[in-house]
Coordinates of C-alpha atoms and ligand atoms in Angstrom, one line a residue:
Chain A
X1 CA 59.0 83.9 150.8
X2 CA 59.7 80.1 150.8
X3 CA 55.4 79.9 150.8
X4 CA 55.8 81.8 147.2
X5 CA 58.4 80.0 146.2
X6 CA 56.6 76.9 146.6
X7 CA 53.3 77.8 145.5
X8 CA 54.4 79.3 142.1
X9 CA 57.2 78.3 139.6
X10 CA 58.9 81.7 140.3
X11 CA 62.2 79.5 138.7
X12 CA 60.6 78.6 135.8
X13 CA 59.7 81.9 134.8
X14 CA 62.7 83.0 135.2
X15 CA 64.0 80.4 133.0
X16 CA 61.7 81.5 130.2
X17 CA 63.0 85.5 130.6
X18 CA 66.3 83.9 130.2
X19 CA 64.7 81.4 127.2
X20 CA 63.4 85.3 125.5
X21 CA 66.9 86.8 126.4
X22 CA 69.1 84.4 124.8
X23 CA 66.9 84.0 121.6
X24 CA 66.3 87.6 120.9
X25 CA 69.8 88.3 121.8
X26 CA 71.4 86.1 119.0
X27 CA 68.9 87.4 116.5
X28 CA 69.7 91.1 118.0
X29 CA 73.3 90.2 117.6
X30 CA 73.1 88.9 113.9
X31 CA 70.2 91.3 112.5
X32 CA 72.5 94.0 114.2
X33 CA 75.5 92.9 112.7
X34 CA 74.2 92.9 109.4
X35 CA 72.8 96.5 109.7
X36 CA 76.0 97.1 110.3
X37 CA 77.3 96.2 107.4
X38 CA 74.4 97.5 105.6
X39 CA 74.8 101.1 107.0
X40 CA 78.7 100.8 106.2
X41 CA 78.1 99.6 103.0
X42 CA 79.2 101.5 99.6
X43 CA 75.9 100.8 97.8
X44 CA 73.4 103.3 98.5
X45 CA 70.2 101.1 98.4
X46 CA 71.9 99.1 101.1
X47 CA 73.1 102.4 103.7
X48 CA 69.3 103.6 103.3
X49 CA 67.5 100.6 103.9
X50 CA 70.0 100.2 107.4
X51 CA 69.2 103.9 108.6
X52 CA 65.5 103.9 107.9
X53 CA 65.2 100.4 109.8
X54 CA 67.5 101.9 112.8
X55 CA 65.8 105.2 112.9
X56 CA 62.2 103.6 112.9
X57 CA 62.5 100.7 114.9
X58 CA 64.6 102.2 117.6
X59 CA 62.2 105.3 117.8
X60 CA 59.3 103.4 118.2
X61 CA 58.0 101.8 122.0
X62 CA 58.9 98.5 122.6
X63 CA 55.6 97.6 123.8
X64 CA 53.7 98.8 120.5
X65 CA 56.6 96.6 118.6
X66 CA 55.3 94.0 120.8
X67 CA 51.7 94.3 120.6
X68 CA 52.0 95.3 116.9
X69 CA 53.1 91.6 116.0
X70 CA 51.1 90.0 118.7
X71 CA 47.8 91.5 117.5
X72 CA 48.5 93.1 113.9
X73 CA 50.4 90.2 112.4
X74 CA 49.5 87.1 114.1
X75 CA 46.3 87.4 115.6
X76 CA 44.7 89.7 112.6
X77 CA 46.5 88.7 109.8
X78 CA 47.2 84.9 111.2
X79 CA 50.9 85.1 110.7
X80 CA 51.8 81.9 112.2
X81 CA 55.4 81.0 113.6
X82 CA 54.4 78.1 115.2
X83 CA 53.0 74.8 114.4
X84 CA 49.7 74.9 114.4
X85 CA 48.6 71.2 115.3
X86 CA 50.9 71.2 118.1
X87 CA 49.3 71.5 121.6
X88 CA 51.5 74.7 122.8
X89 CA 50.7 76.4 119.6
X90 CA 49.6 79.5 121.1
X91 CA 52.1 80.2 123.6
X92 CA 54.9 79.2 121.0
X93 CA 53.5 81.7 118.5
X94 CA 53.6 84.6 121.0
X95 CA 56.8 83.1 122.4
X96 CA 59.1 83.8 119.0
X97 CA 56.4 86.8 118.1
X98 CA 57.7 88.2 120.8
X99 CA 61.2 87.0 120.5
X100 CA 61.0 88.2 116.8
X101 CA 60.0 92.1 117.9
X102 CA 62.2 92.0 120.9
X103 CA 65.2 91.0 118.9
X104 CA 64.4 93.1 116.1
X105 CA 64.2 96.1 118.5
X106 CA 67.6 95.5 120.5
X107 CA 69.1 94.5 116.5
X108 CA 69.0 98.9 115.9
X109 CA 70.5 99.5 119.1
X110 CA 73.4 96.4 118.1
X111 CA 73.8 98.1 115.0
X112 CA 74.2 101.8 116.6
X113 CA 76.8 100.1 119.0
X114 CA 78.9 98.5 116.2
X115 CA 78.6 101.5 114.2
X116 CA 80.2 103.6 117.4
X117 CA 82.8 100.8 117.6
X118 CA 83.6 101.2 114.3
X119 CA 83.9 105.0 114.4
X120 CA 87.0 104.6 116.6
X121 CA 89.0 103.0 114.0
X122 CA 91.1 105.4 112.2
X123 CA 90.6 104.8 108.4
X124 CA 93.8 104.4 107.4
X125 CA 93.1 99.9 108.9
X126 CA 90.7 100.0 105.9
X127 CA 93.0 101.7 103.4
X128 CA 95.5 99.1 104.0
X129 CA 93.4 95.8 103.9
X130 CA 92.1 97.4 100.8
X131 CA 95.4 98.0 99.6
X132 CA 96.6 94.4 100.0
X133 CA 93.7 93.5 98.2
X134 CA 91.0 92.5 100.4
X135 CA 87.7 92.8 98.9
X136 CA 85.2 94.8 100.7
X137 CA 83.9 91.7 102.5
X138 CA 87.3 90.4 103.7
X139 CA 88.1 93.9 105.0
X140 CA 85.0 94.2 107.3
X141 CA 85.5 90.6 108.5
X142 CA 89.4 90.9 109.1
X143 CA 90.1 94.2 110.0
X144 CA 87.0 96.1 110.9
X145 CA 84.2 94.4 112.5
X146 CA 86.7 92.4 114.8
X147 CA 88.0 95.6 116.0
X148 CA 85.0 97.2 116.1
X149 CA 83.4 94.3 118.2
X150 CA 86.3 94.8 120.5
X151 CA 85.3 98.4 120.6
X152 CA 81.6 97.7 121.1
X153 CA 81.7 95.1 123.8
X154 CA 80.9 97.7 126.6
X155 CA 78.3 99.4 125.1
X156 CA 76.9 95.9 123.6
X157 CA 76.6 95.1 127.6
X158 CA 74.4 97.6 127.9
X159 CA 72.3 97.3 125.2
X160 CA 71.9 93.3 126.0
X161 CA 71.5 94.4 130.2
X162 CA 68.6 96.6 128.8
X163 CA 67.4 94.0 126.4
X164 CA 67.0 91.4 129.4
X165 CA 65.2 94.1 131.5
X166 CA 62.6 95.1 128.6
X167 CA 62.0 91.3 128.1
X168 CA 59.7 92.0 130.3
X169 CA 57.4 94.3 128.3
X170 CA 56.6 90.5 126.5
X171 CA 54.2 89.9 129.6
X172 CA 51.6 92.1 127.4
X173 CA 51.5 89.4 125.0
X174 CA 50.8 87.0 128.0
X175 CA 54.5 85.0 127.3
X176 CA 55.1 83.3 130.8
X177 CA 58.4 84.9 132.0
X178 CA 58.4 86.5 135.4
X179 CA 57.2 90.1 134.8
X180 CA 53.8 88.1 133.8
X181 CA 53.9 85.9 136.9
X182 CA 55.0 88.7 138.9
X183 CA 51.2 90.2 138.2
X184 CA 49.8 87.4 138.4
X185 CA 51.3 86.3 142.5
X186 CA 50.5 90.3 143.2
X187 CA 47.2 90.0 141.9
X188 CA 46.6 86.7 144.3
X189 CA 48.3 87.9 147.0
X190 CA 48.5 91.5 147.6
X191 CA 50.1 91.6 151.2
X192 CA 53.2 90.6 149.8
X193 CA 53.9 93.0 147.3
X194 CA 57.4 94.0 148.8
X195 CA 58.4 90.0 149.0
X196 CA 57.4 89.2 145.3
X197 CA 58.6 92.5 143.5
X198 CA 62.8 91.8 145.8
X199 CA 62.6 88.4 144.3
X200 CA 62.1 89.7 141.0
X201 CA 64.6 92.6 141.3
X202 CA 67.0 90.1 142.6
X203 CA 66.2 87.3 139.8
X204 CA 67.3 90.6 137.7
X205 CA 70.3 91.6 139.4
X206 CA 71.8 87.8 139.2
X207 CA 71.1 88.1 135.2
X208 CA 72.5 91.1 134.6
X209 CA 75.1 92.0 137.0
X210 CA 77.8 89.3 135.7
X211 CA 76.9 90.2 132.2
X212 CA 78.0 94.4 132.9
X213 CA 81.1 93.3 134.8
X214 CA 81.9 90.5 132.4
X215 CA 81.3 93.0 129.3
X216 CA 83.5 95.5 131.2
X217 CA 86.5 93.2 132.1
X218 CA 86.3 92.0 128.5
X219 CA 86.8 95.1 126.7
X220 CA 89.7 96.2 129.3
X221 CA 91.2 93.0 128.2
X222 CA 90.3 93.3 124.4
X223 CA 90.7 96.4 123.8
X224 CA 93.0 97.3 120.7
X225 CA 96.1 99.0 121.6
X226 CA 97.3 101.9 119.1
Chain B
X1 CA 104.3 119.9 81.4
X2 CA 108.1 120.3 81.3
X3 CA 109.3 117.2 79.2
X4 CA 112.9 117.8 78.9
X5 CA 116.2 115.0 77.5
X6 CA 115.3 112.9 80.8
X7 CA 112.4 111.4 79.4
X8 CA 114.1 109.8 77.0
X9 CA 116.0 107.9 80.0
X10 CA 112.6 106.4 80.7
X11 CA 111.9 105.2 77.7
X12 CA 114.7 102.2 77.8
X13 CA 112.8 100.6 80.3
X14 CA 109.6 98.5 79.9
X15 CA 106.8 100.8 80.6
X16 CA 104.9 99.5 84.1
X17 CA 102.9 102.2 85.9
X18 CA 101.4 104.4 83.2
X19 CA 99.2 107.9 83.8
X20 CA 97.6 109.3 80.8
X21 CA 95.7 113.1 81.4
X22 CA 94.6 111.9 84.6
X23 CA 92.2 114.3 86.4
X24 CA 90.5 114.9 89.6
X25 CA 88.2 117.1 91.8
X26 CA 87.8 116.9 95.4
X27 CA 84.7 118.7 95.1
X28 CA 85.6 122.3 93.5
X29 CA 89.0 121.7 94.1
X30 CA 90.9 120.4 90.6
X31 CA 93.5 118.5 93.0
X32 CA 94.9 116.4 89.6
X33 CA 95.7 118.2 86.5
X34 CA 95.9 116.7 83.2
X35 CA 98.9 114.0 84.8
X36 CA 100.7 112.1 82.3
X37 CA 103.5 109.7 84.2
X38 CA 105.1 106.8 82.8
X39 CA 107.0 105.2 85.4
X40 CA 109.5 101.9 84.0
X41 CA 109.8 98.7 85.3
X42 CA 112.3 98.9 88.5
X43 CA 112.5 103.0 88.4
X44 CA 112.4 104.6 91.3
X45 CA 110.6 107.8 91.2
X46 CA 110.7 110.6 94.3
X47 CA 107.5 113.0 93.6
X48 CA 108.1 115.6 95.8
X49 CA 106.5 119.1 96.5
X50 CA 104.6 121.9 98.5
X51 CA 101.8 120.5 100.8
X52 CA 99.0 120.5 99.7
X53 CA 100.5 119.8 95.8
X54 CA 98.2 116.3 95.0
X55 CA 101.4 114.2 95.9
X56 CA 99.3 111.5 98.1
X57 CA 96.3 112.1 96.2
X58 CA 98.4 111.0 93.3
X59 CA 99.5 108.0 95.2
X60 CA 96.2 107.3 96.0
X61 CA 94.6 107.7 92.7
X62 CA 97.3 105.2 91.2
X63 CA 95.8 102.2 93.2
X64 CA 92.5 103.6 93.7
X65 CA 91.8 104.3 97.0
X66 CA 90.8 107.3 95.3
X67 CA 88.7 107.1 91.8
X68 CA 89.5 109.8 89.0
X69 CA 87.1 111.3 86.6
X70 CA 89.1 111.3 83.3
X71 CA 92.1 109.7 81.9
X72 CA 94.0 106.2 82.4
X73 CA 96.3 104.8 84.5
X74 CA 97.9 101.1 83.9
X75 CA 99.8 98.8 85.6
X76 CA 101.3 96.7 83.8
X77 CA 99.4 97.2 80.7
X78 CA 95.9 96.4 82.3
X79 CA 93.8 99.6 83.4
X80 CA 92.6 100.1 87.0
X81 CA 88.9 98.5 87.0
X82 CA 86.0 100.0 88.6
X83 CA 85.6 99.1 92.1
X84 CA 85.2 95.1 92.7
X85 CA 86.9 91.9 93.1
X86 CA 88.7 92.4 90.1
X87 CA 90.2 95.9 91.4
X88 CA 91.3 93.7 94.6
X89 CA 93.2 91.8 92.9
X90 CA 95.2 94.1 90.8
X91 CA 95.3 96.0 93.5
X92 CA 97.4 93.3 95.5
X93 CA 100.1 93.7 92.9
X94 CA 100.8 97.9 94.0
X95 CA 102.2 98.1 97.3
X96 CA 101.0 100.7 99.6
X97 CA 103.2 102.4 102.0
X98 CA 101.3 104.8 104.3
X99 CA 102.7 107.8 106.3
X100 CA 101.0 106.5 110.0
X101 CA 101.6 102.9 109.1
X102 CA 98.4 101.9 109.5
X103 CA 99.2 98.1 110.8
X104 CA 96.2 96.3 111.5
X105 CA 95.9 97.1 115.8
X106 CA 94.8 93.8 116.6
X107 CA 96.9 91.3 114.5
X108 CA 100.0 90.5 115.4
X109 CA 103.5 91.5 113.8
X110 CA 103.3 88.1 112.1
X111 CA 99.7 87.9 111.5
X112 CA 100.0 91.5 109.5
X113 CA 102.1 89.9 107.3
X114 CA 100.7 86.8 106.6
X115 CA 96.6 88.1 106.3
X116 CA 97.2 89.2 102.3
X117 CA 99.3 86.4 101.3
X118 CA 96.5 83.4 102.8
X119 CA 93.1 85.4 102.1
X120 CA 94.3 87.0 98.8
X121 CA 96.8 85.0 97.2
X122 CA 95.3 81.8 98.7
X123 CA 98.8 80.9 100.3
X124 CA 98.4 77.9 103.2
X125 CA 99.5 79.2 106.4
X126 CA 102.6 77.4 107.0
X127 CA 103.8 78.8 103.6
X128 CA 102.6 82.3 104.5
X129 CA 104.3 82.1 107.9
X130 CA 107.8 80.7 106.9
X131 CA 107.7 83.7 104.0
X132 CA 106.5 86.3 106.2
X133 CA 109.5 85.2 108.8
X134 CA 111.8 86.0 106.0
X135 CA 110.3 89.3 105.2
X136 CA 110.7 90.1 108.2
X137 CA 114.2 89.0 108.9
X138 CA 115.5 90.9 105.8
X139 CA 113.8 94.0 107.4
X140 CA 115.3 93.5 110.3
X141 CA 112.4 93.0 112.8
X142 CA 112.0 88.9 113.0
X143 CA 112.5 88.5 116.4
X144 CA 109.2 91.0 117.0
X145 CA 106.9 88.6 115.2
X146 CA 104.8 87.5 118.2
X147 CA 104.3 91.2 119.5
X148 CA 101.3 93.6 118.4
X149 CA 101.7 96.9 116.5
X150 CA 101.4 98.8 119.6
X151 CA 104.3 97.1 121.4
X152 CA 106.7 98.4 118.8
X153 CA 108.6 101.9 118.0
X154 CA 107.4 103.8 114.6
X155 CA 110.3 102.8 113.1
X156 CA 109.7 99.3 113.4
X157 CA 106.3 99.9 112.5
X158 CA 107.2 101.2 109.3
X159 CA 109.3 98.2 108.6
X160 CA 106.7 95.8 109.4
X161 CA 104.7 98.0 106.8
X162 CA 107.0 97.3 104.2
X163 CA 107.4 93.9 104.8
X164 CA 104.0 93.6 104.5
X165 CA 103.7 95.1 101.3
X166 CA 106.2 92.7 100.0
X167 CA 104.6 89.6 101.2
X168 CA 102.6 90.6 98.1
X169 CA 105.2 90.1 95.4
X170 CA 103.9 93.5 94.0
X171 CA 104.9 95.0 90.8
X172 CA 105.3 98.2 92.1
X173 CA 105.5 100.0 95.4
X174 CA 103.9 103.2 96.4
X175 CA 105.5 105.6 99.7
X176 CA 103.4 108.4 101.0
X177 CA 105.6 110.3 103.4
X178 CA 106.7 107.2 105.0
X179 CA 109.3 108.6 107.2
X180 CA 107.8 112.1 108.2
X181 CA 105.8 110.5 111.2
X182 CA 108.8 108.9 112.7
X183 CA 111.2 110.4 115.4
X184 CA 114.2 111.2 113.8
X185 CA 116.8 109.1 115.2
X186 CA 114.1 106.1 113.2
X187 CA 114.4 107.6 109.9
X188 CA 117.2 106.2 108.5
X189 CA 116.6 102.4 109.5
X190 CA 113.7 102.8 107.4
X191 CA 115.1 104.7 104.7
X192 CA 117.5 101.9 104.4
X193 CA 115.5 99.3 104.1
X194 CA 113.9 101.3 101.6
X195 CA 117.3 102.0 99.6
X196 CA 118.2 97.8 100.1
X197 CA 114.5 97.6 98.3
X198 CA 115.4 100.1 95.3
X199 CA 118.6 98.5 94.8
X200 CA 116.7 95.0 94.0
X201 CA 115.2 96.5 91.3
X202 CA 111.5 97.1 92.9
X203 CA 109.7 99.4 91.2
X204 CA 108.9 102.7 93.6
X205 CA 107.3 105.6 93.8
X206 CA 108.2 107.7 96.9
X207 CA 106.7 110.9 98.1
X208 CA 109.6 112.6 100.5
X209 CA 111.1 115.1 101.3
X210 CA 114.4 113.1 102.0
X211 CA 116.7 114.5 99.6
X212 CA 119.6 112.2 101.0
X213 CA 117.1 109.2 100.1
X214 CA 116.1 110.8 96.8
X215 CA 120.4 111.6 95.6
X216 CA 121.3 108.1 96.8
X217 CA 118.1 105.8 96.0
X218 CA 116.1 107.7 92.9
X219 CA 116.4 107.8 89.0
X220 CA 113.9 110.5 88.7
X221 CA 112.5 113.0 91.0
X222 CA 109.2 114.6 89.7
X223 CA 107.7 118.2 91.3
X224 CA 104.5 118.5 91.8
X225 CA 102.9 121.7 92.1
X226 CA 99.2 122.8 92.8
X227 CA 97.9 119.3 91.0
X228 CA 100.3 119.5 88.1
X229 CA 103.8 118.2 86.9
X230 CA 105.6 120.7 87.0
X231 CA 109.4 119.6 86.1
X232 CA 111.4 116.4 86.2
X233 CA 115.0 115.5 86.2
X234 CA 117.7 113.2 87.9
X235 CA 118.3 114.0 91.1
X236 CA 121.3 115.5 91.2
X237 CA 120.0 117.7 88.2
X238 CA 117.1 118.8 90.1
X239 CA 118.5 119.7 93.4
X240 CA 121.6 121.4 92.3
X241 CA 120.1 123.5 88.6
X242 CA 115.9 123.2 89.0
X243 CA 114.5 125.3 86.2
X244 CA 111.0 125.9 86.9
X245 CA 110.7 129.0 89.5
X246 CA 108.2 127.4 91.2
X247 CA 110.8 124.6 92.6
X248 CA 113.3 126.9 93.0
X249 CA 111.3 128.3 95.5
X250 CA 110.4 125.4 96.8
X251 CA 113.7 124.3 96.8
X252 CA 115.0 127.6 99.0
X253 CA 112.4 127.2 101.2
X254 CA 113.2 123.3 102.2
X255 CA 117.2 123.9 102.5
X256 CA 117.2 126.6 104.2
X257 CA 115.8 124.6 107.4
Ligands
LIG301 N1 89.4 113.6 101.0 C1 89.5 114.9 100.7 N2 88.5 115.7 100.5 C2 88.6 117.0 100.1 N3 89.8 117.5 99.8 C3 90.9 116.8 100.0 C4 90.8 115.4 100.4 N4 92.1 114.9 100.4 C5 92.9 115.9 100.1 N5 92.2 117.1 99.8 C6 92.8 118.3 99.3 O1 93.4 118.1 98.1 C7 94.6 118.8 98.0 C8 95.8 117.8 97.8 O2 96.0 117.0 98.9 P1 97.1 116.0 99.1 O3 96.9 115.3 100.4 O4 97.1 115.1 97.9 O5 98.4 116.9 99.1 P2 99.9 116.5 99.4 O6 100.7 117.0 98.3 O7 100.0 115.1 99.8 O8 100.2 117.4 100.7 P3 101.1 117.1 102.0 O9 102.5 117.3 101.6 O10 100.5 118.0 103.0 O11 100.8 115.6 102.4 C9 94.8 119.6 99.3 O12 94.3 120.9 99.0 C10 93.8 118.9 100.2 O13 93.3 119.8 101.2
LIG302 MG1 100.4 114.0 101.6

């Protein structure tokens, strides 16, 4: 084990699934958020543009979402996100492509999680912000989306544990996190499978484990008291 | 409608919350029929009537948490705009009390208070928290102003509600059944902060069933019937000599419990 450790940058790799996770978790977070709002919304353009984009996205397979913007929009069409005289173009380009669908993808499951958070709070928290005179925006950003985040943080945990696991899928697109290096050590040394595939199930378990108990000890000590 | 000689009572006073053959469906259901209400500048009004009657819906309608399909209502001579920043603000100046109390879960008691008077009136905080203090004092729950909602009893609750209503210098105050989700031994600290309130000359409309409230606090009490108007007098007139058989009825039916 210390041999593969030594022989492959097993801790950078891991560094870049982290690098995907963070940066497709704000976006998720944000884009999610904003569905949110969309789907909540009184204006009817707004509710059906944030159901079709939940109902599509989330219904379709990560790795076609990935290979999608990989191939269909950047390579085909030469959608560029990077900087094209910059040495690193090409990984940086499939780096936020991927980031970009990844974050998009985990954004409908955000939304759904909000939108469940928000189901728990009885109406009547609206009706009175509205009836001290908060416009629609002030009500959803005092009263409702800080008690529906509150609501949401367990099943946000989820979503975001899952998120960091499917980062994985963006090895198809040949971004260097460890699913991609994980191939790549199996393919050069085949007799340690079992070593190679625990250090990546551990690598996993480190990320994700403090995140569920963190989310879960948050919303116990969140949680909005009627 | 049944206008009798009481009317003309209403008319000394300045004219504040005005309904002029104000209708509305839920659907099939014609919940609001043809309602014309003028209610004065510090009147206090008890609606009262058989479930079911339009009373909160009427409430409702007045600051528009429900819209209507035809007719007016004004508050203080400006009609209710459509849904907007505008309708925010004049909706700031009608009170709303609600039957659950509906404080906002994860503010605190202070915090409740102070959230209309800095994000709608544009109050500093300081300002907004020495006021709310006040508000709170006068309704007699200052020393609760750290807790949250959940840490208090309905009445108290209730109370808060009110004072955060008022932190809104509103022209007029609307009460949906605010005592009927309260444990008995609560309702009267509540009612008496709401009889205080009437006697300062706040403008009220009350839907209750609290006839004790409605003899000692009301000018008028109004019966509402299936979505419509159905007779209005002072209080004493009403309970003791109603005319209309449908209150009457209703009338035998709430006394003899
Ligand atoms: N959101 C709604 N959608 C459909 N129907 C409704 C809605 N709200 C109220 N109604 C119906 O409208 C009618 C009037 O309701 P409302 O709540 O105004 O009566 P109420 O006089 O306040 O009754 P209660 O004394 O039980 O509170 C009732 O038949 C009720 O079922
Ligand atoms: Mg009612």
């Amino acid at each position: 084990m210390g041999d593969l450790l030594a022989r492959y940058d097993i801790l950078g790799a891991f560094l870049m699934t982290i690098k995907i996770s963070l940066a497709a978790g704000l976006l998720a977070l944000v884009l999610g958020t904003l569905l949110a709002v969309f789907r909540l919304s009184p204006v009817p353009v707004l509710r059906a543009f944030g159901s079709t984009y939940v109902n599509l996205v989330r219904n379709t397979p990560l790795t076609l979402l990935v290979t999608f913007a990989q191939f269909g929009l950047l390579s085909l069409l030469n959608w560029h996100l990077a900087n094209q005289s910059s040495p690193t173009s090409v990984a940086d380009d499939n780096f936020r492509w991927g980031v970009l669908a990844l974050g998009g993808y985990t954004a409908a499951f955000v939304c759904e999680a909000l939108r469940s958070g928000v189901n728990t709070i009885p109406v009547g928290q609206a009706e009175a912000a509205r009836s001290i005179g908060l416009t629609f925006t002030q009500t959803l950003r005092e009263v409702v989306l800080p008690q529906a985040f509150r609501a949401s943080i367990a099943p946000l945990g989820s979503t975001f544990i899952a998120m960091i696991k499917n980062s994985t899928v963006l090895s198809v697109i040949g971004v260097a996190e460890i699913a991609f290096l994980q191939s790549r050590i199996i393919d050069e040394n085949a007799d340690q499978l079992y070593t190679i595939m625990a250090i990546v199930a551990l690598g996993f378990v480190i990320l994700t484990l403090p995140l569920g108990m963190g989310a879960t000890a948050l919303s116990k000590r969140l949680a909005v008291k009627r | 409608m049944n206008t009798g000689p009481e009317q003309s009572a209403v008319t000394s006073r300045a004219p504040l919350v005005v309904l002029d053959k104000v209708n509305k469906h839920f659907g099939d259901l014609h919940v609001l029929k043809d309602i014309d209400l003028t209610v004065g500048e510090g009147e206090v009004v008890v609606l009262i009537g058989p479930s079911g009657s339009g009373k909160s819906t009427l409430c409702r309608t007045i600051n528009r948490l429900e819209t209507f399909e035809s007719g007016s209502i004004t508050i203080d001579g400006k009609p209710l705009p459509e849904e907007g920043k505008e309708l925010a603000r004049l909706r700031s100046d009608v009170g709303m009390v609600f039957q659950s109390f509906n404080l906002f879960a994860h503010k605190t008691i202070l915090e409740n208070v102070t959230l209309g008077p800095i994000k709608v009136r544009g109050m500093k905080k300081a300002e907004a928290e020495q006021r709310a203090k006040e508000l709170l004092d006068r309704v007699g729950v200052g020393h609760q102003a750290g807790k949250y909602p959940a840490q208090l009893s309905g009445g108290q609750q209730q109370r808060v509600a009110i004072a955060r209503s008022l932190a809104m210098d509103p022209k007029v105050m609307l009460f949906d059944e605010p005592t009927s989700a309260l444990d008995p031994e609560m309702i009267n600290e509540v009612l008496d902060v709401m009889t205080r309130l009437a006697k300062t000359g706040m403008t009220m409309i009350v839907v209750t069933h609290e006839m004790g409230f409605a003899r000692k606090a009301a000018d008028r009490v109004v019966f509402m019937a299936d979505g419509q108007l159905v007779e209005q007098a002072t209080p004493e007139e009403f309970f003791t000599n109603p005319r209309s058989e449908r209150a009457k009825d209703f009338l035998g039916k709430i006394l003899t419990h």
